[in-house]
Coordinates of C-alpha atoms and ligand atoms in Angstrom, one line a residue:
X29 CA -17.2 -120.0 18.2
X30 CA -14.0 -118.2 18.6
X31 CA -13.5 -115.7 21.3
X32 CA -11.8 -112.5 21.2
X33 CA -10.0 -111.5 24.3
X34 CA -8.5 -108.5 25.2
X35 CA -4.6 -108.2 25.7
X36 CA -3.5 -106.9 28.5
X37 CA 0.0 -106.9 30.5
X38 CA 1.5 -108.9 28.1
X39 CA -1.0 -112.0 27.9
X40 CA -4.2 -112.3 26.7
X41 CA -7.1 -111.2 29.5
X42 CA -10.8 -112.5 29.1
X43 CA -13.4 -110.2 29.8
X44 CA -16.4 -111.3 32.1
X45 CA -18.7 -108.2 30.8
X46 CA -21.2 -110.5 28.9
X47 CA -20.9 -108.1 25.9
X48 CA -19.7 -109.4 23.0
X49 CA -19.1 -108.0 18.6
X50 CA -19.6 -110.3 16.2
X51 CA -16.6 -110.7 14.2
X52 CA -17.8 -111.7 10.2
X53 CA -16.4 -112.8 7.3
X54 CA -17.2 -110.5 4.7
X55 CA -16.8 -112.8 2.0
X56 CA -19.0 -115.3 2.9
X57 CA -21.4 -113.4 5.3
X58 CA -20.8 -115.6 8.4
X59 CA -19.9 -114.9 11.9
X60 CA -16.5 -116.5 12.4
X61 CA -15.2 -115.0 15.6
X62 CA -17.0 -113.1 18.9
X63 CA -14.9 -110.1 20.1
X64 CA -15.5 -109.3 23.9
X65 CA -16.3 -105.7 24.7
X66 CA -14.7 -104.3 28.1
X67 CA -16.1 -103.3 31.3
X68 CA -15.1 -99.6 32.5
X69 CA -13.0 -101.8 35.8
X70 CA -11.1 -104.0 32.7
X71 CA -10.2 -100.8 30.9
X72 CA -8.6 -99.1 34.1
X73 CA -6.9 -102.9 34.7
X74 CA -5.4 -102.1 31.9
X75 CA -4.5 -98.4 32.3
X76 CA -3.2 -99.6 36.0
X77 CA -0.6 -102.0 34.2
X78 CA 0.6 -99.4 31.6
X79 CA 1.1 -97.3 34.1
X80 CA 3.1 -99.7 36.4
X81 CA 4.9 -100.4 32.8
X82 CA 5.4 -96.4 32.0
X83 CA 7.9 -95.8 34.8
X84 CA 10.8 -98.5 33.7
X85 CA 10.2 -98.1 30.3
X86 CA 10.3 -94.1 29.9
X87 CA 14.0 -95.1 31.9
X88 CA 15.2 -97.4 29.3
X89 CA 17.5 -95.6 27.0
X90 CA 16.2 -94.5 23.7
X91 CA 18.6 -97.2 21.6
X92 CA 17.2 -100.0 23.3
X93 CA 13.3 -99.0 22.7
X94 CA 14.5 -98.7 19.0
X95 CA 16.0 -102.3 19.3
X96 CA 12.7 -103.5 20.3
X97 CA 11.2 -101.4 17.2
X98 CA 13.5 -103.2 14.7
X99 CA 12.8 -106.5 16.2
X100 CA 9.3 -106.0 16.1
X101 CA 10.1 -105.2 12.2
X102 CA 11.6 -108.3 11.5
X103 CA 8.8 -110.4 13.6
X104 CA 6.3 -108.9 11.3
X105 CA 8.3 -109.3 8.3
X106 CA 8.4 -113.2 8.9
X107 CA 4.6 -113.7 10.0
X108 CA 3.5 -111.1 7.0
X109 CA 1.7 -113.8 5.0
X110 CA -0.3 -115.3 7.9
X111 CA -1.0 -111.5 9.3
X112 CA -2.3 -110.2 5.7
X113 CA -4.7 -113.8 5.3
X114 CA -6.1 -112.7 9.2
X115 CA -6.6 -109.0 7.4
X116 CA -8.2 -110.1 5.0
X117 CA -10.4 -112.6 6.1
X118 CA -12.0 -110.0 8.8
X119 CA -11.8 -107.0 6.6
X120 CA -12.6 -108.2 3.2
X121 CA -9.9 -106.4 1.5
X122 CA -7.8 -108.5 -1.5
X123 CA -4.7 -110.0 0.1
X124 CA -1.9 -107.6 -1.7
X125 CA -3.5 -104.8 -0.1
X126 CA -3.9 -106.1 3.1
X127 CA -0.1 -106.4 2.7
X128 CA 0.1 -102.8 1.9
X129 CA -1.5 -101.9 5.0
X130 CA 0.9 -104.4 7.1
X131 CA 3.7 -102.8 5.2
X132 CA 2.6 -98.7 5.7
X133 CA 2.1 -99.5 9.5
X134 CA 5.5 -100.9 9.3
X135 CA 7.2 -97.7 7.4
X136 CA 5.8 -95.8 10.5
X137 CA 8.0 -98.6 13.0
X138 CA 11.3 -97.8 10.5
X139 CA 11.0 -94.1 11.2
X140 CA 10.5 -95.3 15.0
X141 CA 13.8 -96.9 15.1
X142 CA 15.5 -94.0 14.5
X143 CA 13.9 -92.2 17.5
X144 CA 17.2 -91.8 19.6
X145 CA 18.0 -89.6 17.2
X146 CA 14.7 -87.8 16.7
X147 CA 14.5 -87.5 20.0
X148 CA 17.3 -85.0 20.4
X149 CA 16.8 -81.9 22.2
X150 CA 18.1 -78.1 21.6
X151 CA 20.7 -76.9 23.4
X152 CA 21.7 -73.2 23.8
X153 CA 25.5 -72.6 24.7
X154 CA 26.2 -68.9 26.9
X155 CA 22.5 -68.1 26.7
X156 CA 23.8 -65.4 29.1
X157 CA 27.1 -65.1 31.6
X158 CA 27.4 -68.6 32.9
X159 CA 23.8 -70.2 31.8
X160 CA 23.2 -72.1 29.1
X161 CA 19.6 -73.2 28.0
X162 CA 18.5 -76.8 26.8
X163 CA 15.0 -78.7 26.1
X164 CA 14.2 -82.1 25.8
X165 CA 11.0 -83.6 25.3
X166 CA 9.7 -86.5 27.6
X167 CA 6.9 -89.1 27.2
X168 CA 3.3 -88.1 28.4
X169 CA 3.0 -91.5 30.5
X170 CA 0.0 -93.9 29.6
X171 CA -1.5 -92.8 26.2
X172 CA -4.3 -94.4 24.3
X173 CA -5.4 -94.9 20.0
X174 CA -8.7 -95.4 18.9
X175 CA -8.6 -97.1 15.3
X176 CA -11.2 -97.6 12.6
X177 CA -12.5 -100.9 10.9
X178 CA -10.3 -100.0 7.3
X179 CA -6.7 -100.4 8.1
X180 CA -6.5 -102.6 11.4
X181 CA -2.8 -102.4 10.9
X182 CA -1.5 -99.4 9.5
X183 CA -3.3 -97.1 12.2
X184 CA -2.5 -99.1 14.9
X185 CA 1.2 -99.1 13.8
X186 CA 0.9 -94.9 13.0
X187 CA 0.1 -94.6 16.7
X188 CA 1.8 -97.1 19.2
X189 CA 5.0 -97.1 17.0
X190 CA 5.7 -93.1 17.6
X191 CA 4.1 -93.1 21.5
X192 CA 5.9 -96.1 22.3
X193 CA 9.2 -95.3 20.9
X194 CA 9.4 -91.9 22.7
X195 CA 8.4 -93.8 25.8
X196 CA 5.1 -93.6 26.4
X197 CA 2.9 -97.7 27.0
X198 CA 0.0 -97.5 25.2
X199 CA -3.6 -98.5 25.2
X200 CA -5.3 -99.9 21.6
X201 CA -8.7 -99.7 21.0
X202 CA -8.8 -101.2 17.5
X203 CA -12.4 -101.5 15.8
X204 CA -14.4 -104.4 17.1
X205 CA -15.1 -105.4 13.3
X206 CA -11.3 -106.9 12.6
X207 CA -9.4 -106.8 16.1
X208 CA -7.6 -110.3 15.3
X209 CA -4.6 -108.6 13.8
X210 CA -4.3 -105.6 16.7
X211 CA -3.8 -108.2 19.2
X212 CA -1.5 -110.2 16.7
X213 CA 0.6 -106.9 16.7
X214 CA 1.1 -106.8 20.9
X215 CA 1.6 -110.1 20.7
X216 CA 4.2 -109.7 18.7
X217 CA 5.8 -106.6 20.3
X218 CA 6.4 -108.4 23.5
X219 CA 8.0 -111.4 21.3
X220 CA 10.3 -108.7 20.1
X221 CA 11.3 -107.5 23.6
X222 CA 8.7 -104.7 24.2
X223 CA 7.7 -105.5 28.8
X224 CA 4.7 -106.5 29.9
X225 CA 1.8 -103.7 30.0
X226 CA 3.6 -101.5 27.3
X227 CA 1.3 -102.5 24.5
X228 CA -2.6 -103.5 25.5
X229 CA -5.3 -104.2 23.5
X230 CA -8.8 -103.5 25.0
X231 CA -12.1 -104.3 22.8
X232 CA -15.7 -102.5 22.9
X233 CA -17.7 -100.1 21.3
X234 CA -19.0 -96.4 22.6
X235 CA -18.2 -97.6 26.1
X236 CA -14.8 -98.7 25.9
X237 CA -14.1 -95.5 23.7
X238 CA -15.9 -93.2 26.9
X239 CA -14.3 -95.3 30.0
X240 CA -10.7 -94.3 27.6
X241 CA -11.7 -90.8 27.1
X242 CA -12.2 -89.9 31.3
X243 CA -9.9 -91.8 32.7
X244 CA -7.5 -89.7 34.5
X245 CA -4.2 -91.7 34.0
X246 CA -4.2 -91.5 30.0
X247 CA -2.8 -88.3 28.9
X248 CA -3.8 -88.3 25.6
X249 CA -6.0 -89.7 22.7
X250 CA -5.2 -90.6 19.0
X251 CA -8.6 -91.3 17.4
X252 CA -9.6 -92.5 13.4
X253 CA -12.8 -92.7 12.2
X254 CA -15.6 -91.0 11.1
X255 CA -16.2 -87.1 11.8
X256 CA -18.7 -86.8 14.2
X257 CA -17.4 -89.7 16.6
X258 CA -14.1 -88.0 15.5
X259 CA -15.6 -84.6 17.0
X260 CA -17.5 -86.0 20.0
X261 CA -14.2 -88.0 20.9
X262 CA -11.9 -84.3 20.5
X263 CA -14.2 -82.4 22.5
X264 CA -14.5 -85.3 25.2
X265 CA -11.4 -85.9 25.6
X266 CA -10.0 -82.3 25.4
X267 CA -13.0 -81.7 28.1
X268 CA -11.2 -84.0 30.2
X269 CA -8.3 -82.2 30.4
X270 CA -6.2 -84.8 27.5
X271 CA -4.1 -84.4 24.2
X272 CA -6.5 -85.3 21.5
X273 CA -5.8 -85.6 17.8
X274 CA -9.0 -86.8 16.1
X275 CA -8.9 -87.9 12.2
X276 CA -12.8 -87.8 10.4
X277 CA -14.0 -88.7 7.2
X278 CA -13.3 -87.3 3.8
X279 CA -14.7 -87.0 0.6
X280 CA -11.3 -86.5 -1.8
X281 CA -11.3 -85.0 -5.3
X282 CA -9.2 -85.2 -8.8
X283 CA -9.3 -82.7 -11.1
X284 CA -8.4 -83.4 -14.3
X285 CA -7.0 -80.7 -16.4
X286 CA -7.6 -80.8 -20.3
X287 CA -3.9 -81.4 -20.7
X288 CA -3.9 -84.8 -18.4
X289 CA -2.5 -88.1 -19.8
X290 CA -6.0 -89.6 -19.8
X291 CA -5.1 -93.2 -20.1
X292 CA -2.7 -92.8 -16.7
X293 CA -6.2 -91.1 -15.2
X294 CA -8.1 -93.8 -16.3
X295 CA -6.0 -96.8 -14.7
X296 CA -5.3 -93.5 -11.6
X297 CA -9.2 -93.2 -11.0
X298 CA -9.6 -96.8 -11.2
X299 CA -7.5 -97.6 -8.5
X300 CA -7.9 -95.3 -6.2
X301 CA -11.8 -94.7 -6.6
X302 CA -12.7 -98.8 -6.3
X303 CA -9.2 -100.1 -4.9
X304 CA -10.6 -101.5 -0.9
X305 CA -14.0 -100.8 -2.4
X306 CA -14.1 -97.4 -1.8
X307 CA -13.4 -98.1 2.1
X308 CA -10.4 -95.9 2.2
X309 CA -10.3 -92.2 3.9
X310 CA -7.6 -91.3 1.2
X311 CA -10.0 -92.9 -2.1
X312 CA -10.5 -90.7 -4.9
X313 CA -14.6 -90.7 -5.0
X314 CA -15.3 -87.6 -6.7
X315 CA -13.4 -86.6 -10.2
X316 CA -13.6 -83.0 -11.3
X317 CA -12.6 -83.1 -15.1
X318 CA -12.4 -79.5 -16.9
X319 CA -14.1 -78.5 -19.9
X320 CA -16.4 -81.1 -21.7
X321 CA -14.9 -82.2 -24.0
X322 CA -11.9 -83.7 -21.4
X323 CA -15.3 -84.5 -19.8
X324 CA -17.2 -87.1 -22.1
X325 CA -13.7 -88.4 -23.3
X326 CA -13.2 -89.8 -19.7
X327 CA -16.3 -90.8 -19.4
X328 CA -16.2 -93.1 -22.1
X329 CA -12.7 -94.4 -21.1
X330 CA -13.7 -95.0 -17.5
X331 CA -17.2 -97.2 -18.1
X332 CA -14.7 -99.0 -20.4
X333 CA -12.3 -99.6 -17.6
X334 CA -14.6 -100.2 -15.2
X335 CA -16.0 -102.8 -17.6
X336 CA -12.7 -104.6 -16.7
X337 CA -12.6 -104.7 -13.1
X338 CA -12.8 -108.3 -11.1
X339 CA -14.7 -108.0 -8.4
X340 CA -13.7 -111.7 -6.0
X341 CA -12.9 -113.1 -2.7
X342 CA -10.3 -111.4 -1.2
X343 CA -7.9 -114.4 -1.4
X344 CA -8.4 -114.2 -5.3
X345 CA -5.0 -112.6 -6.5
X346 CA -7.2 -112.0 -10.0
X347 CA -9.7 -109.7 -7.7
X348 CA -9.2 -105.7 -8.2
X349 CA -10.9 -105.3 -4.8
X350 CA -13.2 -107.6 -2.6
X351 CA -16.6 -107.0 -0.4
X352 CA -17.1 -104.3 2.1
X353 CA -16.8 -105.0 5.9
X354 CA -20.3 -105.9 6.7
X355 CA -23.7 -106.5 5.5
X356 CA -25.1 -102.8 6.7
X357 CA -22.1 -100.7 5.3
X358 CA -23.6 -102.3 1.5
X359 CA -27.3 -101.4 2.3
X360 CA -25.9 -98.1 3.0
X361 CA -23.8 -97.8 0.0
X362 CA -26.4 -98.6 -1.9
X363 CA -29.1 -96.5 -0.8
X364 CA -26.5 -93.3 -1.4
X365 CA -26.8 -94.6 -5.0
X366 CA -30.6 -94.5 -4.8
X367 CA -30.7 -91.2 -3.3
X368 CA -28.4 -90.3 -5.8
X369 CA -30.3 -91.4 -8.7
X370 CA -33.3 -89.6 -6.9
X371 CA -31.9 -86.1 -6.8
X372 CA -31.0 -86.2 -10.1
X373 CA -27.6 -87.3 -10.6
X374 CA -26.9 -89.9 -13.8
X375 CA -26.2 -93.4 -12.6
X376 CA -23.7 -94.4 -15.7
X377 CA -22.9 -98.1 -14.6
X378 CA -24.8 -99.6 -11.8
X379 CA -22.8 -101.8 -9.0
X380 CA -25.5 -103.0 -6.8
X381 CA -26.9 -105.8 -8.9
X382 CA -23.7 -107.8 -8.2
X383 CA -23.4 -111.2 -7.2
X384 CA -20.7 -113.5 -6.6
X385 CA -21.4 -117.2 -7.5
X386 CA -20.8 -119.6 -4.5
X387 CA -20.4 -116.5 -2.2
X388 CA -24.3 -114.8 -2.5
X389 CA -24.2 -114.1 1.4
X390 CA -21.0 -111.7 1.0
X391 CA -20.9 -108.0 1.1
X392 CA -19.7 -107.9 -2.5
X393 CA -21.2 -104.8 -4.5
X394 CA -19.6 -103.8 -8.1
X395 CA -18.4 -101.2 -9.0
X396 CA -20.6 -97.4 -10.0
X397 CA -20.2 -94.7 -11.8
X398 CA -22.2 -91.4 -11.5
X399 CA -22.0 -88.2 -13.7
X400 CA -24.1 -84.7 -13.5
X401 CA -23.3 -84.8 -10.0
X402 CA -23.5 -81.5 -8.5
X403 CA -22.6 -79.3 -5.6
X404 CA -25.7 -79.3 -4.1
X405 CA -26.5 -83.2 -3.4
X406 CA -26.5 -85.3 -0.2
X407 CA -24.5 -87.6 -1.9
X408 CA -21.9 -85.3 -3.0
X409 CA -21.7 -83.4 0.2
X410 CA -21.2 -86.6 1.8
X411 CA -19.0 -89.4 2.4
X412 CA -20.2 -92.8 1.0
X413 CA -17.2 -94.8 1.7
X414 CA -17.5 -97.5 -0.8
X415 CA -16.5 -98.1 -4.9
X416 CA -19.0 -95.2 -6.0
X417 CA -17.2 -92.8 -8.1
X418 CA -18.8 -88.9 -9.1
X419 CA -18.6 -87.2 -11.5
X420 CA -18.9 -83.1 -11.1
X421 CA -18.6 -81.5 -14.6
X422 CA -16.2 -78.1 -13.8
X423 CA -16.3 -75.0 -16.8
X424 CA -12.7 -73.9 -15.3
X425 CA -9.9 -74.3 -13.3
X426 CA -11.3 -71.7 -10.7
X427 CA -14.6 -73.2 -10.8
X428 CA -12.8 -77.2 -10.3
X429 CA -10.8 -75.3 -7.3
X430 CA -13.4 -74.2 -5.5
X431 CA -14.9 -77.3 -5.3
X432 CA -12.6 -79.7 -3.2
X433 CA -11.4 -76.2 -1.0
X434 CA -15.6 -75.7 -0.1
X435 CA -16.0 -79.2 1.0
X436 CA -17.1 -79.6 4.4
X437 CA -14.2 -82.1 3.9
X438 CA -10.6 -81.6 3.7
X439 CA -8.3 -84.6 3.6
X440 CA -6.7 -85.7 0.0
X441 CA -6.7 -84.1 -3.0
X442 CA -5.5 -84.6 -6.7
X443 CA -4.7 -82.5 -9.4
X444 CA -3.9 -84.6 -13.0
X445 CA -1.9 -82.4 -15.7
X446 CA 0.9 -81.4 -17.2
X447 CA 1.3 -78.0 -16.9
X448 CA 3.4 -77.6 -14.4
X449 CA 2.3 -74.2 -13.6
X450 CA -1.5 -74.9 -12.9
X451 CA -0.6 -77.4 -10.7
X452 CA 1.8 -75.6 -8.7
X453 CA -0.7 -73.0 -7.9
X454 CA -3.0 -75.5 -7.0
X455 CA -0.8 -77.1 -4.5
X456 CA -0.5 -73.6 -3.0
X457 CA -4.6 -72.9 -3.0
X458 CA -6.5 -75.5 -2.4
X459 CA -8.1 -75.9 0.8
X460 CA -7.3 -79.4 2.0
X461 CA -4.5 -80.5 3.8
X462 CA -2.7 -83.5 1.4
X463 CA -2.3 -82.8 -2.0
X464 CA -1.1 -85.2 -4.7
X465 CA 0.0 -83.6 -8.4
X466 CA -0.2 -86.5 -10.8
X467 CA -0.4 -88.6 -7.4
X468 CA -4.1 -90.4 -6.7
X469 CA -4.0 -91.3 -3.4
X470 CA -1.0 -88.8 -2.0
X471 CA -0.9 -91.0 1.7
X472 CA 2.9 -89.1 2.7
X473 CA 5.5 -91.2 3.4
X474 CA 6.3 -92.2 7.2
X475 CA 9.3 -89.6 7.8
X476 CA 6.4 -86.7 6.7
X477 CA 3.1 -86.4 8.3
X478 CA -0.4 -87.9 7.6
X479 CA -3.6 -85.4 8.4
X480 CA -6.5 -83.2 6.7
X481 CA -8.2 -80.1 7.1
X482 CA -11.4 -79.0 8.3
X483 CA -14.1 -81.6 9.3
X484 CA -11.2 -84.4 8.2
X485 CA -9.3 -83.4 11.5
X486 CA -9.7 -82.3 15.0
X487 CA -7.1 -81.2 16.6
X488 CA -3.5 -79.4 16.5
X489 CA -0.8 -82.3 15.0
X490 CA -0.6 -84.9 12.3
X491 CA -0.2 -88.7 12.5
X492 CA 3.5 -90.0 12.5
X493 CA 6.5 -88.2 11.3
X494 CA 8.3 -85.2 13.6
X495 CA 4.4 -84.1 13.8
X496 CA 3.6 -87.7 15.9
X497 CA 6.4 -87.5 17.9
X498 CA 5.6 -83.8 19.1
X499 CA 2.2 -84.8 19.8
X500 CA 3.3 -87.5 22.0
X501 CA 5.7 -86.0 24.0
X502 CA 6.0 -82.6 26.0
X503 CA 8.9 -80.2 26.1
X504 CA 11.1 -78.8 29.4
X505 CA 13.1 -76.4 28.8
X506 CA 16.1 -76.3 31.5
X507 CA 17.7 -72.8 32.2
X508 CA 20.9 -73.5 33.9
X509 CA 23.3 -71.0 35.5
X510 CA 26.8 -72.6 37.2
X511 CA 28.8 -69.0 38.3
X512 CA 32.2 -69.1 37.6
X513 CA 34.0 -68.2 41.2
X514 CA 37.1 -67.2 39.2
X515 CA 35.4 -63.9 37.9
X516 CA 33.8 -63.6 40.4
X517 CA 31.6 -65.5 42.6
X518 CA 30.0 -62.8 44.4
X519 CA 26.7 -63.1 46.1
X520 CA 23.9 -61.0 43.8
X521 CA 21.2 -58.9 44.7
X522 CA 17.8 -60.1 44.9
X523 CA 15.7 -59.0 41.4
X524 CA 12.2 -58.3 41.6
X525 CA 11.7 -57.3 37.9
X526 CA 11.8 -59.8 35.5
X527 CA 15.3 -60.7 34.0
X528 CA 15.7 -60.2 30.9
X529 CA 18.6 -59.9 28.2
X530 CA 20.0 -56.3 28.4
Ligands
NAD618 P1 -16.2 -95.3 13.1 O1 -16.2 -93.8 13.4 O2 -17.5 -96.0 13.0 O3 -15.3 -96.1 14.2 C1 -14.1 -95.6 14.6 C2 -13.8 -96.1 16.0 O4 -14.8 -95.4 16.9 C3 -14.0 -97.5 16.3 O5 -12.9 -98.0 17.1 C4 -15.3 -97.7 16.9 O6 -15.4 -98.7 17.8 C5 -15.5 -96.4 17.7 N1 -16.9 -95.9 17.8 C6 -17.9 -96.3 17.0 N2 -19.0 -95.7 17.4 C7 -18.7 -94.9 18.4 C8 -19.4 -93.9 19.2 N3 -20.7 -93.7 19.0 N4 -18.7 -93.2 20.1 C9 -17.4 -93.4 20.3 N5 -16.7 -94.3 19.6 C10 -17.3 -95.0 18.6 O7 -15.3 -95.4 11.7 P2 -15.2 -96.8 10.9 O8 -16.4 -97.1 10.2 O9 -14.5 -97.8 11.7 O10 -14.1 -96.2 9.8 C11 -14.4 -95.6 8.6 C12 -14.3 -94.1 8.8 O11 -13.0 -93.7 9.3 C13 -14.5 -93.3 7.6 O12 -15.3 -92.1 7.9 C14 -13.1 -92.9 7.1 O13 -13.0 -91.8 6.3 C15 -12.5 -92.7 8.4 N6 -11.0 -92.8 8.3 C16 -10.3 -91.6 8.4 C17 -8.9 -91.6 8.3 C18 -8.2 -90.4 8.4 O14 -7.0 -90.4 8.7 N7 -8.7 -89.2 8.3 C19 -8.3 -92.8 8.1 C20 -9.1 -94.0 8.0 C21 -10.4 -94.0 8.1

């Protein structure tokens, strides 16, 4: 059986804990790998080295930690076939998309190369006679990510490519369900120049997450997951006196306005409802169409296109989507289909019957559709995280509003039409914090800033963009007076009241 070590230093460091994840292949059901889970001593080995690491590296100029961002580009660029087949064999995801995770990570390390620039401060000219006033922001020192199972690439990447840049070295704690490519990636950054103890890679569970969240030395905490690790881990970590951003779950919605194009909704909803199999914190479970009659015509059009959908093993390029990461997320998925059958909602097509010929031990599980779901159900209220789209008949656009902006919930949303109007006022209303108009799965680009609202998000700043690099760095502001003895230099008197700008 293949081991997983943790990375640390710059080479790979076994673990003597005892404590071990089993790694799986979701498409055939089988353990393929053991991941070793940290002691609380290996994580602060590991904080000790990015530490020692922090000190030259905050001291190299900016250009030349954006060199080793664009060679780390290029490195990942050459191995991205053999990094997406890892992916995907670990994750269960279809190949392409594993690629699109790869390459949405890597948008984040483009924006990283241009951090000497970001990185410039503000600067203040005859703030007053003889003093001029200038900030710059600095590096927090050692600074730590915890990532979930669903992109083992692009989250890593959203997180060590801003802190590093800006100077920080960085501890990953990637999901102990697919850690093969996070250590692939620190590999790779010390290929591309990165030193030794910038990047490490620890592995665990609770634990490792609790040994990162007290120790003294890491400054601050970049979590993903679900919402109530994602709250336990911002009021932990905040409680030990760190920087914490901490990104939940989500349950997203598209309206669709009598007006939509219904056959771009169709192929839309499609997508981004069973795309990953549901396993992705910007997936489009829950579809609001207005009126009934927009209603029953995209009902019928969607159990038509659903009707089309390839279900396969994620190295099938036919496959729309593969199975789910393990053998306990599909008993859960489908027992929020029973309990949604049980409270009354209309199970249209049925996805847990499914079975892949030569692969019965995978974690495949087709494709579902529910309509009459309504406000009040468990299974509307919560996230289900796999290809189960719901239906929630609206009357009008005030009543389809109201529904995504009361969520407990507040990370994606979509509005489909095309009145221009409607939607514009929807951008400005609704109560969640990325909006997409005509857009299913509205992810913003690298350059903007990736983060929800209310039980989505904990915490002040977004993921990448100007947002990441403000959360990973602090500002000094320097107020600097040089007296000009020429008009002169005479010695003042002692204030005791506070200067200020007369
Ligand atoms: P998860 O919450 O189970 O795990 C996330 C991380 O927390 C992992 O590294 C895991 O090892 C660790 N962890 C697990 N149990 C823990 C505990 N009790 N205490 C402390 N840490 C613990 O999430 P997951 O199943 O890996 O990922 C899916 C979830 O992530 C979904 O809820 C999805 O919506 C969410 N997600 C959110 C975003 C976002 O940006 N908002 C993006 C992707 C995924």
């Amino acid at each position: 059986m293949r081991d997983i070590a943790h990375f640390v230093n710059g080479q790979a460091f076994n673990g003597a804990s005892g404590r071990f994840g089993d790694v799986f292949n979701p498409n055939t059901g089988e353990v393929q790998a053991r991941v070793q889970f940290a002691t609380d001593g290996e994580i602060d080995a590991a904080v000790q080295a990015a530490a020692r690491a922090q000190i030259g590296w905050a001291a190299t100029n900016p250009q030349r930690r954006a060199r080793v961002m664009f060679e780390f580009k290029r490195l990942i660029e050459r191995d991205m076939a053999s990094l997406a087949e890892i992916l995907s064999s670990e994750h269960g995801k279809v190949i392409a998309d594993s690629k699109g995770d790869i390459q949405r990570g890597l948008e984040v390390i483009e924006f990283a190369c241009g951090i000497p620039h970001i990185l410039k401060g503000e600067y203040t000219e005859g703030a007053g006679p003889g003093i001029d006033v200038y900030s710059m922001r600095q590096p927090l020192g050692v600074c730590a990510g915890i990532t979930p199972f669903n992109f083992p690439a692009m989250i890593p990447m959203w997180m060590f490519g801003i802190a590093i840049a800006v100077g920080n070295t960085f501890i990953l704690k990637p999901s102990e369900k697919d850690p093969t490519v996070p250590v692939k990636l620190a590999e790779l950054m010390m290929e591309a120049g990165a030193p030794e103890g910038v990047l490490n890679v620890v592995h665990g569970d609770k634990s490792a997450v609790d040994a990162i969240l007290t120790h003294p030395l890491i400054r601050a905490v970049s979590f993903v997951g679900s919402s109530d690790i994602a709250h336990y881990v911002y009021q932990t970590g905040t409680a030990h006196g760190k920087r914490v951003q901490a990104m939940g779950g989500a349950k997203n919605h598209g309206l669709v306005l009598p007006d939509a194009d219904l056959d771009q909704v169709v192929k839309d909803l499609s997508g981004a409802a069973f795309g990953s199999a549901g396993e992705r914190c910007m997936a489009l479970p829950v579809v609001v169409p207005v009126g009934k009659k927009t209603a029953d015509e995209l009902r019928e059009r969607l159990v038509a296109e659903i009707d089309t959908l390839k279900v396969g093993i994620s190295t099938d390029t036919a496959a729309h989507y593969g199975p789910v990461v393990s053998a306990q997320h599909r008993a859960k998925i489908a027992d929020y289909i029973q309990i949604g059958v049980d409270e009354g909602a209309e199970l249209v097509v049925d996805g847990r019957d499914f079975h892949l010929q030569g692969f019965e031990k995978g974690f495949f599980i087709g494709p579902s559709l529910f309509d009459g779901v309504k406000k009040g159900m468990k299974t509307y209220q919560e996230e289900i995280f796999g290809p189960v789209l719901q239906m929630v008949r609206a009357e009008s656009f005030e009543e389809a509003i109201a529904l995504p902006s009361e969520h407990q919930y507040g990370n994606g949303v979509a509005i489909f039409t095309r009145n221009g109007r409607a939607a514009r006022e929807f951008a400005a209303r609704v109560n969640v914090g990325m909006v997409g108009i005509n857009v299913p799965i509205p992810v913003p680009v690298a350059y903007h800033t990736f983060g929800g609202w209310k039980r989505s998000a904990f915490g002040d700043t977004n993921q990448h963009g100007v947002e990441g690099v403000k959360f990973y760095t602090k500002v000094k502001t320097v107020t600097a007076r040089w007296p000009d003895d020429r008009i002169g230099g005479d010695v003042e008197d002692s204030a005791f009241v506070i200067p200020t700008m007369k």
